[in-house]
């Protein structure tokens, strides 16, 4: 089956809207290169982007989180009801739709959104395995990747999808760091009283592996907090998987 013209939704979370828009632009370019018609919806009330409310939830502010989540649900629901895949970039944000939302809201309200939500790498791998993906990627963007998994990716068992998505790039060697949490854990690593513990967690496995990696090895981490921890702790810049896939697209002649 030809994927050309299939409609998808790219939901761009707050982090990737304001802090790292290059990730969203990369994902949009990759999806369009694969022939998808991409919707990037905004809330009907205008103004701020649709936020998942995760930052409020992590601080125990449930009422504020539900208010934010309700805006996102109303933004995504028309597309979900049409059966369109909802694609996200930030693991903690996208996977909230498959986890906390099922507890915070009535099942009927969020069921279609929950069932049709995918991280970018999950979506691409599912399309590849069903024979629908038409994405021309070329070798040369990188020869080797050192991959760090976000805690939510590990908890939801999607690390295999990340590895498979990276291996869509011909000849790319992928090594996954056998690490626990990077230690940043949202705002945990920024708090004075937990900073030392945060760095101990990072130094257990992740940062030594990054420092030992050859300078030509690309560091990939999908979580914004993970990327910050890696940069601050090792001076190496990690990138989202979308950026590597975009670089592989750029090799087309």
Coordinates of N, CA, C and O in Angstrom, one line a residue, residues 181 183-199 201 229:
X181 N 17.9 6.1 34.9 CA 17.5 7.5 34.7 C 18.8 8.4 34.5 O 19.8 8.2 35.2
X183 N 19.0 11.2 35.6 CA 19.2 12.0 36.8 C 18.5 13.3 36.8 O 18.2 13.9 37.8
X184 N 18.2 13.8 35.6 CA 17.5 15.2 35.5 C 16.1 15.0 36.0 O 15.6 15.8 36.8
X185 N 15.4 14.1 35.4 CA 14.0 13.7 35.9 C 13.1 15.0 36.0 O 12.7 15.3 37.1
X186 N 12.9 15.7 34.9 CA 12.1 16.9 35.0 C 12.9 18.0 35.6 O 14.0 18.4 35.2
X187 N 12.4 18.5 36.7 CA 13.1 19.5 37.5 C 13.9 19.0 38.6 O 14.6 19.8 39.3
X188 N 14.0 17.7 38.8 CA 14.7 17.1 39.9 C 16.2 17.6 39.9 O 16.8 17.9 40.9
X189 N 16.8 17.5 38.7 CA 18.2 17.9 38.6 C 18.5 19.4 38.8 O 19.7 19.8 38.9
X190 N 17.5 20.2 38.7 CA 17.7 21.6 38.9 C 17.6 22.1 40.3 O 18.0 23.2 40.6
X191 N 17.0 21.3 41.2 CA 16.8 21.7 42.6 C 18.0 21.6 43.4 O 18.7 20.5 43.3
X192 N 18.3 22.6 44.2 CA 19.6 22.6 44.9 C 19.7 21.4 45.9 O 20.8 20.8 46.0
X193 N 18.6 21.0 46.5 CA 18.6 19.9 47.4 C 18.8 18.5 46.8 O 19.1 17.6 47.5
X194 N 18.5 18.4 45.5 CA 18.7 17.1 44.8 C 19.7 17.1 43.7 O 19.9 16.1 43.0
X195 N 20.4 18.2 43.5 CA 21.4 18.3 42.4 C 22.4 17.2 42.6 O 22.8 16.5 41.6
X196 N 23.0 17.1 43.8 CA 24.1 16.1 43.9 C 23.6 14.7 43.6 O 24.4 13.9 42.9
X197 N 22.5 14.3 44.0 CA 21.9 13.0 43.7 C 21.7 12.8 42.2 O 22.0 11.8 41.6
X198 N 21.2 13.9 41.6 CA 21.0 13.9 40.2 C 22.3 13.6 39.4 O 22.3 12.7 38.5
X199 N 23.3 14.2 39.8 CA 24.6 14.0 39.1 C 25.2 12.6 39.4 O 25.8 12.0 38.5
X201 N 23.4 10.0 39.8 CA 22.7 9.1 38.9 C 23.2 9.1 37.4 O 23.4 8.1 36.8
X229 N 20.9 17.2 30.5 CA 21.8 16.5 31.5 C 23.1 16.1 30.8 O 24.2 16.3 31.4

